[in-house]
Amino acid sequence: MIKTIYIEKQVANHPRTREILARFPDTTQIYCERYGEIFNRKAQSFRLQKKQPALILAKKHKGFVLPAPEAYSIGAKENYYFSHMMNCLYDCRYCFLQGMYRSAHYVLFVNYEDFANEIKNKIQKTDKEIHFFSGYDCDSLALEPVTKFLEYFLPVFRKYRKALLEIRTKSTQIRTLLNTEPFENCVLAWSFTPAEIAAVLEHKTPSVDRRIISIIKLQEKGWRIGLRFDPLIYSSEYQSQYRKLFADTLQICNPELLHSVTLGSFRLPKGYFKSLQKMYPDERLFASPLEEANGMFSYKAQIQSEMLNFCREEILNYIPEEKFFPCHNAI
Amino acid sequence: MIHLICALKCEAKSLIAHFRLKNCSDSTSFPLYVSQDKQISLTISGVGKINAAAATAFTHAFLQTSKQDIWLNVGIAGHKDLEIGEVIIAHKIIEQSSQQSWYPQILYSPPCQSMEVLSCDRPASNYSDTIFSDAVFEMEAAGFYATACRFATSELIHVVKIISDNQQHPADKISTPFVADLLKDKLEIIDQLIASLRQLAKDMDSPNESPDYYDQIIEQWRFTHIERNRLKSCLNRWHVLYPDENPMKVLDGSLQGKDVINQITNKLDTLPVYY
Ligand code: SF4
């Protein structure tokens, strides 16, 4: 429950700001010049703020659409991501956002129109297939009732068939999607780890079962689905845990509507890893058999390749190779 | 530990009595009081942001405060129409001279309302003629807050003000006993605030203390400085995965420090990880 909203003075009169403030009349509303005055300060505890994050309404000035890391590709040569929001309602222990940001408050950039213009520019400048990813610096759906992200951006993409929008989520906030006509160039991509692992590491997220129910409902409506097994988390029982997860998720997917399946190994830049480990010194994940190479922490090479091979073989029991994009990296 | 910073002796008086603080005679720069269990301190800074900043820095240096400590600036303030005796907590502090702002993070249900606090260089006499007409006026918050943020995490640093003057009851009517009584009446709110902050502080990143067997191993084998760090991190890992087991059990016949580390690491890599 949001109790405090910070508002950049320059977006105080933006219609989206006014709508959000009207929705939360009982919050403490505090005006600021720039969101960085709150978000980027030193001496903040991400872990404490995560107990009661505030919402910050701000304006983004540049970098609306950025090239996506190559490992993100699901078939197109041109890949971009955009983040209307920073930080997430959920609290996954492996989440790199905890290492990247000083603050756990949610920053919502209300000037969606500027994002949309930049997206349109990118689409118009190419004749190739072009993919846009949302959900890199936040969960795209989790705060939908507040952000109305889908309400705004689905119509933007519906007009451009050659531009695919991937919405990455763990959320079950699907009401807007159920009330919207599906379209071909939008993929709703759910991330999964096995239920036992999710229960321990993915705090505040809907259970694996509830995510699967959301997928079933959206498929019935005709939406295209993606499955993201990212990051792969090692446990001594990973084979049975992932085998069950693949069966539970891939078996319910309608092959016609299943757009893609990706695998991503657990990787964190050294600096982020150290911050997370300091934040949660008792977390088993960070005491797993990890190693550092080229400034990145990941599972030891042998474990990683065994897991990737195992998962690949299992997944290919269910889907054709052209829908499979292995070795996606969390970063 | 909790550190209270008050500008005036009369503001501090009730707090000193309430928390049974004893004067610390070693402190010569600022009057400083500490509870017997060393869990609460109070420093009297004198008026103004420079004094508040200096007293905060002094308290940190004198008591060797830690990042998990709680800091409170408690004092009186003015407002155009808030009632005398009303308690507020700052959610924004503006330094009048520089227009710089700070935003204390209130991550609990506060026992009183939160407001903007304007830290002035001089006592404010005009309650309405200002662009910050709804702010609470005082003189220490900016100096205190900016300094305390160097030593602790901002979520545990707060400014609490009790309204002592307003348009109807201007500052020149304030007397020392009046201030002392004002504070005395509001101790319950300060107690509630401290209880919330203590609860919050429990969730601070706990410092990664080395397990007991670290010292035993250090005594038994020789390690270089770098090896000690490696040992510490592999024993921390051990402690997380096997809190009830002593790794000394797996160490057999190792002659050199690095062999000890390798033995523990090898063992860790072969033990199962369950979720
Ligand atoms: S859902 Fe994604 S963005 Fe949110 S906390 Fe988990 S990993 Fe991070």
XYZ file of C-alpha atoms and ligand atoms in Angstrom:
614
model
C 0.000 0.000 0.000
C 1.495 3.320 -1.053
C 1.521 5.864 1.791
C 3.783 8.554 0.375
C 3.896 10.072 -3.094
C 6.667 12.417 -4.171
C 5.804 14.612 -7.124
C 8.223 16.491 -9.326
C 6.848 20.008 -9.584
C 7.169 19.947 -13.373
C 4.703 17.043 -13.687
C 2.340 18.245 -10.969
C -0.267 19.213 -13.552
C 0.235 16.321 -15.928
C -3.137 14.553 -16.368
C -1.573 11.212 -15.420
C -0.202 12.722 -12.196
C -3.559 14.218 -11.322
C -5.310 10.921 -11.957
C -2.876 9.018 -9.741
C -3.038 11.561 -6.931
C -6.822 11.488 -7.052
C -6.678 7.726 -6.713
C -4.651 8.026 -3.491
C -6.241 10.908 -1.594
C -5.032 9.636 1.779
C -1.356 9.542 0.928
C 1.180 12.108 2.064
C 1.987 14.075 -1.096
C 5.347 15.800 -1.126
C 6.633 18.027 -3.907
C 10.240 17.986 -5.099
C 12.287 19.526 -7.900
C 13.859 16.354 -9.313
C 13.249 12.754 -8.380
C 17.001 12.244 -7.862
C 16.765 14.367 -4.692
C 15.063 11.368 -3.141
C 16.035 8.428 -5.307
C 19.750 8.994 -5.771
C 20.724 10.168 -2.294
C 23.531 8.377 -0.526
C 22.874 6.825 2.905
C 19.729 4.956 1.950
C 18.814 1.396 2.781
C 17.169 -0.441 -0.095
C 16.210 -3.181 2.318
C 14.408 -0.857 4.736
C 12.674 1.081 1.988
C 11.420 -2.164 0.493
C 9.187 -2.477 3.580
C 7.248 0.637 2.628
C 8.178 1.977 -0.794
C 6.931 5.388 -1.810
C 5.812 6.309 -5.311
C 7.720 9.057 -7.113
C 6.032 10.720 -10.082
C 8.639 12.161 -12.390
C 9.443 13.212 -15.914
C 11.987 11.377 -18.018
C 14.051 13.721 -20.152
C 16.144 11.463 -22.362
C 17.000 7.844 -23.057
C 13.367 6.853 -23.557
C 14.234 3.844 -25.708
C 17.584 2.086 -25.383
C 19.269 -0.719 -27.301
C 18.561 -4.033 -25.583
C 21.439 -6.332 -24.672
C 22.004 -8.817 -27.490
C 21.210 -11.738 -25.218
C 17.646 -10.458 -24.993
C 16.890 -11.173 -28.654
C 13.970 -13.428 -29.460
C 14.466 -13.449 -33.172
C 14.841 -9.852 -34.350
C 18.021 -8.013 -35.257
C 16.882 -4.697 -33.834
C 16.061 -4.821 -30.143
C 15.236 -2.041 -27.720
C 13.946 -1.727 -24.199
C 12.099 1.027 -22.473
C 11.339 1.602 -18.820
C 8.411 3.734 -17.825
C 9.211 2.772 -14.269
C 12.158 1.998 -12.009
C 11.807 -0.611 -9.276
C 9.293 -3.258 -8.642
C 6.436 -4.226 -6.389
C 7.979 -7.646 -5.915
C 11.107 -8.541 -4.008
C 13.078 -11.292 -5.715
C 16.351 -11.952 -3.946
C 18.210 -12.356 -7.212
C 16.908 -9.088 -8.665
C 19.667 -6.875 -10.010
C 17.617 -3.739 -9.322
C 18.574 -4.045 -5.653
C 22.203 -3.707 -6.619
C 21.611 -1.061 -9.258
C 19.539 1.486 -7.336
C 20.116 3.115 -3.977
C 16.430 3.452 -3.313
C 13.568 0.956 -3.404
C 10.940 3.612 -4.102
C 8.994 3.251 -7.330
C 9.770 5.968 -9.858
C 7.043 6.321 -12.459
C 7.801 8.501 -15.474
C 4.427 9.921 -16.334
C 5.354 11.359 -19.740
C 4.376 8.218 -21.664
C 3.834 10.374 -24.752
C 7.589 11.006 -25.040
C 8.291 7.263 -24.831
C 5.694 6.623 -27.516
C 7.168 9.264 -29.848
C 10.607 7.727 -29.528
C 9.196 4.248 -30.147
C 7.440 5.491 -33.279
C 10.673 7.151 -34.487
C 12.591 3.914 -34.097
C 9.904 1.948 -35.953
C 9.703 4.437 -38.795
C 13.478 4.504 -39.251
C 13.775 0.799 -40.056
C 12.277 -1.600 -42.512
C 13.404 -4.592 -40.453
C 11.507 -6.423 -37.803
C 12.000 -4.563 -34.547
C 11.393 -5.719 -30.989
C 10.725 -3.653 -27.881
C 11.045 -5.037 -24.358
C 9.281 -3.663 -21.363
C 9.902 -4.954 -17.863
C 13.657 -4.571 -17.641
C 13.751 -2.093 -14.752
C 10.399 -3.032 -13.249
C 7.598 -5.568 -13.602
C 5.416 -4.160 -16.371
C 2.081 -5.362 -15.050
C 2.432 -5.436 -11.291
C 1.363 -1.823 -10.778
C -1.026 -1.642 -13.745
C -3.985 -0.385 -11.688
C -1.864 2.651 -10.790
C 0.256 3.154 -13.900
C -2.260 2.252 -16.645
C 0.797 1.362 -18.670
C -1.031 -1.169 -20.845
C -3.983 1.080 -21.438
C -1.640 3.581 -23.012
C 0.979 1.454 -24.753
C -1.073 -1.385 -26.248
C -2.784 0.973 -28.716
C 0.620 2.421 -29.649
C 1.934 -0.984 -30.731
C -1.321 -2.262 -32.212
C -0.767 0.191 -35.083
C 2.694 -1.120 -36.024
C 2.628 -4.770 -37.034
C 6.376 -5.031 -37.649
C 7.163 -3.879 -34.105
C 6.809 -6.547 -31.474
C 6.228 -5.598 -27.859
C 7.301 -8.028 -25.144
C 5.807 -7.393 -21.735
C 7.836 -9.216 -19.115
C 6.074 -10.007 -15.849
C 5.396 -12.274 -12.892
C 2.123 -10.550 -12.191
C -1.462 -11.702 -12.356
C -2.812 -8.177 -12.966
C -4.431 -9.163 -16.241
C -7.776 -7.401 -16.136
C -6.816 -4.819 -18.758
C -5.523 -7.575 -21.041
C -8.708 -9.605 -20.657
C -10.709 -6.531 -21.608
C -8.566 -5.779 -24.664
C -8.626 -7.413 -28.087
C -5.341 -9.296 -28.514
C -3.010 -8.489 -31.367
C -0.304 -10.471 -33.108
C 2.695 -8.299 -32.264
C 2.371 -8.351 -28.501
C 3.883 -11.116 -26.396
C 3.061 -11.486 -22.737
C 6.105 -13.137 -21.217
C 5.972 -14.726 -17.774
C 9.123 -15.482 -15.791
C 9.313 -18.643 -13.747
C 11.508 -20.502 -11.344
C 10.292 -23.794 -9.817
C 7.631 -23.371 -7.125
C 9.947 -24.397 -4.263
C 12.537 -21.839 -5.340
C 9.982 -19.112 -6.073
C 8.542 -19.573 -2.589
C 11.928 -18.839 -1.047
C 13.421 -16.295 -3.420
C 10.562 -14.467 -5.150
C 9.021 -12.586 -2.243
C 5.644 -10.954 -2.724
C 5.152 -12.467 -6.195
C 2.072 -14.459 -7.201
C 2.664 -18.201 -6.913
C 3.705 -20.232 -9.924
C 0.197 -21.736 -10.036
C -1.464 -18.331 -10.128
C 0.819 -17.211 -12.930
C -0.127 -20.342 -14.881
C -3.824 -19.601 -14.385
C -3.250 -16.102 -15.800
C -1.564 -17.609 -18.842
C -4.463 -20.001 -19.391
C -6.992 -17.168 -19.219
C -5.049 -14.967 -21.611
C -4.528 -17.770 -24.090
C -8.255 -18.383 -24.104
C -8.635 -14.752 -25.021
C -6.086 -15.203 -27.843
C -3.001 -13.419 -26.487
C 0.441 -14.685 -27.481
C 2.543 -16.021 -24.644
C 6.244 -16.213 -23.850
C 7.849 -18.286 -21.129
C 11.036 -17.025 -19.507
C 12.981 -19.447 -17.341
C 15.242 -16.728 -16.201
C 17.301 -16.806 -14.066
C 17.959 -20.533 -13.729
C 18.522 -21.211 -10.044
C 20.596 -24.149 -8.951
C 19.516 -26.558 -6.259
C 20.573 -30.130 -5.679
C 17.124 -31.110 -6.892
C 17.052 -28.812 -9.876
C 16.388 -31.587 -12.357
C 13.167 -32.762 -10.765
C 12.141 -29.186 -9.917
C 12.660 -27.838 -13.440
C 11.241 -30.975 -15.083
C 8.018 -30.388 -13.175
C 8.024 -26.667 -13.949
C 8.449 -27.302 -17.691
C 5.676 -29.873 -17.658
C 3.351 -27.549 -15.729
C 3.957 -24.541 -17.936
C 4.750 -25.884 -21.403
C 1.978 -28.464 -21.394
C -0.699 -25.872 -20.838
C 0.598 -23.623 -23.599
C -1.292 -23.620 -26.851
C 1.461 -24.206 -29.468
C -0.220 -21.722 -31.822
C -0.051 -18.955 -29.253
C 3.291 -19.815 -27.691
C 5.628 -17.237 -29.156
C 8.955 -18.159 -27.536
C 10.705 -19.804 -24.633
C 13.960 -18.440 -23.250
C 16.483 -19.615 -20.707
C 18.653 -17.249 -18.719
C 21.470 -18.125 -16.422
C 21.928 -16.423 -13.062
C 24.494 -13.667 -13.513
C 25.178 -10.485 -11.609
C 27.880 -7.851 -12.044
C 30.357 -8.087 -9.175
C 29.360 -4.737 -7.647
C 25.672 -5.632 -7.593
C 26.410 -9.079 -6.224
C 28.449 -7.644 -3.359
C 25.688 -5.153 -2.513
C 23.078 -7.897 -2.478
C 25.228 -10.171 -0.384
C 25.771 -7.371 2.111
C 22.076 -6.612 2.159
C 21.127 -10.242 2.794
C 24.148 -11.937 4.389
C 22.071 -14.989 5.363
C 20.680 -15.625 1.885
C 21.436 -19.150 0.655
C 21.423 -18.052 -2.971
C 24.559 -15.992 -2.454
C 26.271 -18.883 -0.681
C 25.645 -21.208 -3.662
C 28.540 -22.561 -5.747
C 29.228 -19.323 -7.593
C 32.341 -17.928 -9.177
C 33.497 -14.609 -10.494
C 34.699 -14.223 -14.045
C 35.167 -11.010 -16.011
C 33.471 -8.939 -13.356
C 30.374 -11.175 -13.262
C 29.199 -13.615 -10.624
C 27.478 -16.743 -11.904
C 27.252 -20.438 -11.081
C 30.447 -22.387 -11.579
C 30.882 -23.137 -15.259
C 30.259 -26.847 -14.911
C 27.021 -26.407 -12.967
C 25.856 -23.734 -15.349
C 26.448 -25.766 -18.481
C 24.922 -28.893 -16.935
C 21.814 -26.935 -16.014
C 21.529 -25.260 -19.397
C 21.937 -28.558 -21.241
C 19.457 -30.320 -19.043
C 16.865 -27.561 -19.380
C 17.374 -27.284 -23.112
C 16.748 -30.996 -23.631
C 13.696 -30.950 -21.427
C 12.197 -27.900 -23.091
C 12.757 -29.278 -26.563
C 10.580 -32.238 -25.613
C 7.693 -29.807 -25.717
C 8.431 -27.158 -28.334
C 10.083 -26.831 -31.744
C 13.625 -25.489 -31.817
C 12.673 -22.284 -33.639
C 10.705 -21.105 -30.631
C 13.548 -21.714 -28.241
C 16.081 -19.011 -27.372
C 18.621 -20.420 -24.924
C 21.254 -18.666 -22.924
C 19.450 -15.490 -22.207
C 21.291 -13.694 -19.487
C 19.614 -11.958 -16.617
C 21.633 -8.838 -17.416
C 21.819 3.099 19.943
C 19.583 6.182 19.836
C 21.014 9.696 19.663
C 18.900 12.682 20.560
C 20.071 16.145 19.593
C 18.368 19.121 21.266
C 19.262 22.774 20.829
C 18.395 23.940 24.337
C 18.798 22.631 27.852
C 15.089 23.271 28.479
C 14.194 21.079 25.481
C 16.465 18.348 26.774
C 15.414 18.453 30.439
C 12.366 16.174 30.248
C 14.115 13.745 27.899
C 17.091 13.473 30.256
C 14.767 12.681 33.153
C 12.520 10.361 31.142
C 15.377 8.231 29.818
C 17.382 8.522 33.073
C 20.403 9.889 31.284
C 23.601 10.707 33.130
C 25.907 13.551 32.313
C 29.021 12.332 30.608
C 31.805 14.377 32.160
C 34.350 13.284 29.530
C 32.501 15.319 26.965
C 33.877 18.825 27.050
C 32.761 20.182 23.664
C 29.005 19.714 24.092
C 26.911 18.677 27.103
C 26.297 14.987 26.501
C 24.133 12.563 28.504
C 24.073 8.786 28.204
C 21.782 6.108 29.653
C 23.256 3.509 31.944
C 22.829 0.737 29.400
C 24.529 2.975 26.789
C 21.528 2.658 24.473
C 20.433 6.317 24.456
C 22.469 9.492 24.235
C 21.425 13.121 24.236
C 23.583 16.029 23.126
C 22.727 19.689 23.661
C 23.871 21.482 20.546
C 23.005 25.134 21.086
C 20.835 27.086 18.664
C 21.228 27.042 14.878
C 22.159 24.684 12.107
C 25.919 25.027 12.503
C 25.734 24.084 16.165
C 23.356 21.234 15.332
C 25.729 19.919 12.659
C 28.743 20.221 14.962
C 26.983 18.499 17.872
C 25.867 15.663 15.580
C 29.379 15.162 14.257
C 30.756 15.364 17.778
C 28.286 12.739 19.050
C 29.275 10.434 16.218
C 32.984 10.813 16.934
C 32.653 10.681 20.707
C 30.392 7.633 20.867
C 31.690 5.869 17.727
C 28.140 5.561 16.409
C 27.198 2.893 13.904
C 25.223 2.919 10.658
C 22.327 1.154 12.353
C 21.901 3.855 15.000
C 18.779 5.996 15.295
C 19.106 9.789 15.277
C 16.440 12.258 16.383
C 16.507 16.002 16.459
C 13.890 16.994 19.027
C 12.972 20.590 19.626
C 10.485 23.406 19.437
C 9.275 25.183 16.290
C 6.847 27.788 15.048
C 3.971 27.603 12.592
C 1.391 30.071 11.424
C -1.650 28.259 12.770
C -0.821 24.835 14.190
C -1.860 24.594 17.813
C 0.708 25.035 20.535
C 1.847 21.597 21.669
C 1.113 19.925 18.321
C 3.888 17.461 17.423
C 5.076 17.015 13.846
C 7.701 14.925 12.135
C 9.534 16.330 9.096
C 8.955 14.741 5.681
C 10.876 17.495 3.935
C 13.532 19.801 5.322
C 14.391 22.971 3.430
C 17.438 25.008 4.283
C 16.203 28.557 3.856
C 19.571 30.069 2.943
C 20.523 27.582 0.216
C 17.054 26.296 -0.706
C 18.516 22.809 -0.514
C 16.050 20.091 0.470
C 16.203 16.732 2.237
C 13.428 14.168 2.446
C 13.421 12.046 5.613
C 11.984 8.628 4.796
C 9.010 7.722 6.968
C 8.679 3.951 6.586
C 6.337 3.318 9.518
C 3.037 4.754 10.699
C 4.143 7.946 12.423
C 2.519 8.801 15.772
C 1.907 12.358 14.566
C 1.396 14.230 11.302
C 4.322 14.890 8.970
C 5.100 18.313 7.505
C 7.643 20.462 5.697
C 10.216 22.016 7.982
C 11.995 25.224 7.054
C 15.390 25.622 8.693
C 16.013 29.348 9.070
C 19.220 31.164 9.926
C 17.450 33.584 12.255
C 14.361 33.241 14.409
C 11.327 33.827 12.158
C 9.014 36.550 13.387
C 6.626 36.772 10.445
C 4.456 33.649 10.274
C 2.645 34.331 6.996
C 4.880 36.414 4.767
C 6.786 33.603 3.126
C 6.595 31.251 0.186
C 6.768 28.381 2.632
C 3.643 29.520 4.393
C 2.617 26.051 5.476
C 6.029 24.982 6.741
C 7.115 24.626 10.317
C 9.931 27.078 11.186
C 12.958 26.210 13.235
C 16.745 26.513 13.091
C 18.499 23.160 13.496
C 16.937 20.485 11.274
C 18.998 21.093 8.108
C 22.326 21.085 9.924
C 21.404 18.044 11.963
C 19.930 15.997 9.121
C 22.641 16.632 6.528
C 25.307 15.681 9.065
C 23.567 12.631 10.530
C 23.148 11.243 6.985
C 26.920 10.891 6.867
C 26.880 8.484 9.775
C 23.633 6.522 9.537
C 21.035 5.432 7.058
C 18.485 8.135 6.287
C 15.462 5.969 7.178
C 16.553 6.050 10.816
C 17.155 9.810 11.018
C 14.237 12.033 11.909
C 13.321 15.506 13.002
C 10.537 15.921 15.558
C 9.221 19.356 16.375
C 6.735 20.544 18.947
C 4.895 23.726 18.103
C 5.814 26.384 20.636
C 4.656 29.512 18.840
C 2.206 30.659 16.200
C 0.549 33.863 15.046
C -1.653 33.972 18.140
C 1.128 33.040 20.519
C 4.361 34.497 19.071
C 7.871 33.404 19.954
C 8.579 36.317 22.297
C 6.090 34.821 24.775
C 8.058 31.615 25.115
C 9.745 30.985 28.458
C 12.150 28.283 29.569
C 9.676 26.488 31.896
C 7.023 26.669 29.164
C 9.336 24.822 26.721
C 10.254 22.217 29.334
C 6.550 21.547 29.993
C 5.764 21.328 26.288
C 8.338 18.585 25.843
C 7.267 16.793 29.008
C 3.700 16.493 27.702
C 4.838 14.870 24.469
C 7.168 12.170 25.736
C 4.668 9.473 24.892
C 4.771 10.414 21.205
C 8.547 10.398 21.262
C 8.481 6.957 22.894
C 6.155 5.677 20.168
C 8.395 7.087 17.469
C 11.471 5.491 19.011
C 9.664 2.146 19.275
C 8.776 2.271 15.549
C 12.320 3.185 14.617
C 13.781 0.440 16.802
C 11.528 -2.041 15.057
C 12.662 -0.745 11.686
C 16.337 -0.790 12.663
C 16.081 -4.516 13.379
C 15.699 -5.036 9.644
C 18.806 -3.108 8.747
C 21.442 -5.097 6.907
C 22.964 -7.060 9.739
C 26.726 -6.671 9.768
C 28.402 -9.764 8.493
C 30.053 -10.941 11.689
C 32.566 -13.722 11.396
C 31.441 -17.026 12.875
C 33.133 -18.126 16.129
C 35.239 -20.775 14.454
C 36.995 -18.089 12.401
C 39.169 -17.215 15.427
C 39.842 -20.877 16.187
C 41.067 -21.461 12.639
C 43.129 -18.271 12.601
C 44.878 -19.412 15.790
C 45.629 -22.861 14.500
C 46.960 -22.056 11.011
C 48.904 -19.183 9.455
C 47.239 -16.997 6.831
C 48.381 -14.044 4.765
C 46.189 -10.942 4.774
C 44.560 -11.920 1.472
C 44.042 -15.475 2.699
C 42.306 -14.183 5.815
C 39.768 -12.352 3.650
C 39.217 -15.465 1.549
C 38.849 -17.521 4.700
C 36.326 -15.089 6.108
C 34.171 -15.181 3.000
C 34.267 -18.976 2.730
C 33.406 -19.347 6.434
C 30.503 -16.922 6.022
C 29.296 -19.088 3.175
C 29.671 -22.130 5.375
C 27.738 -20.436 8.152
C 24.813 -19.635 5.822
C 24.589 -23.135 4.380
C 25.412 -25.155 7.496
C 24.780 -22.997 10.558
C 24.882 -25.955 12.943
C 28.088 -27.548 11.706
C 31.632 -26.612 12.642
C 33.943 -26.717 9.591
C 36.877 -27.643 11.861
C 35.536 -31.172 11.508
C 36.393 -31.357 7.815
C 39.920 -30.050 8.255
C 42.386 -32.875 8.478
C 46.140 -32.647 8.438
C 46.332 -29.365 6.534
C 49.650 -27.675 6.980
C 49.132 -24.353 5.242
C 46.478 -21.687 5.418
C 45.588 -21.952 1.766
C 45.033 -25.716 2.120
C 42.530 -24.980 4.857
C 40.633 -22.626 2.562
C 40.717 -25.128 -0.295
C 39.481 -27.936 1.913
C 36.543 -25.904 3.161
C 35.699 -24.635 -0.324
C 35.890 -28.123 -1.828
C 33.659 -29.464 0.873
C 31.173 -26.619 0.364
C 31.028 -27.290 -3.359
C 30.148 -30.919 -2.850
C 27.498 -30.430 -0.191
C 23.897 -30.261 -1.402
C 21.963 -26.987 -1.766
C 18.260 -27.285 -1.074
C 15.321 -24.945 -1.530
S 9.727 -9.406 -10.624
Fe 11.551 -8.925 -11.805
S 11.879 -6.744 -11.482
Fe 10.493 -7.447 -9.888
S 11.779 -7.934 -8.134
Fe 11.469 -9.811 -9.283
S 13.219 -9.913 -10.705
Fe 13.091 -7.806 -9.938
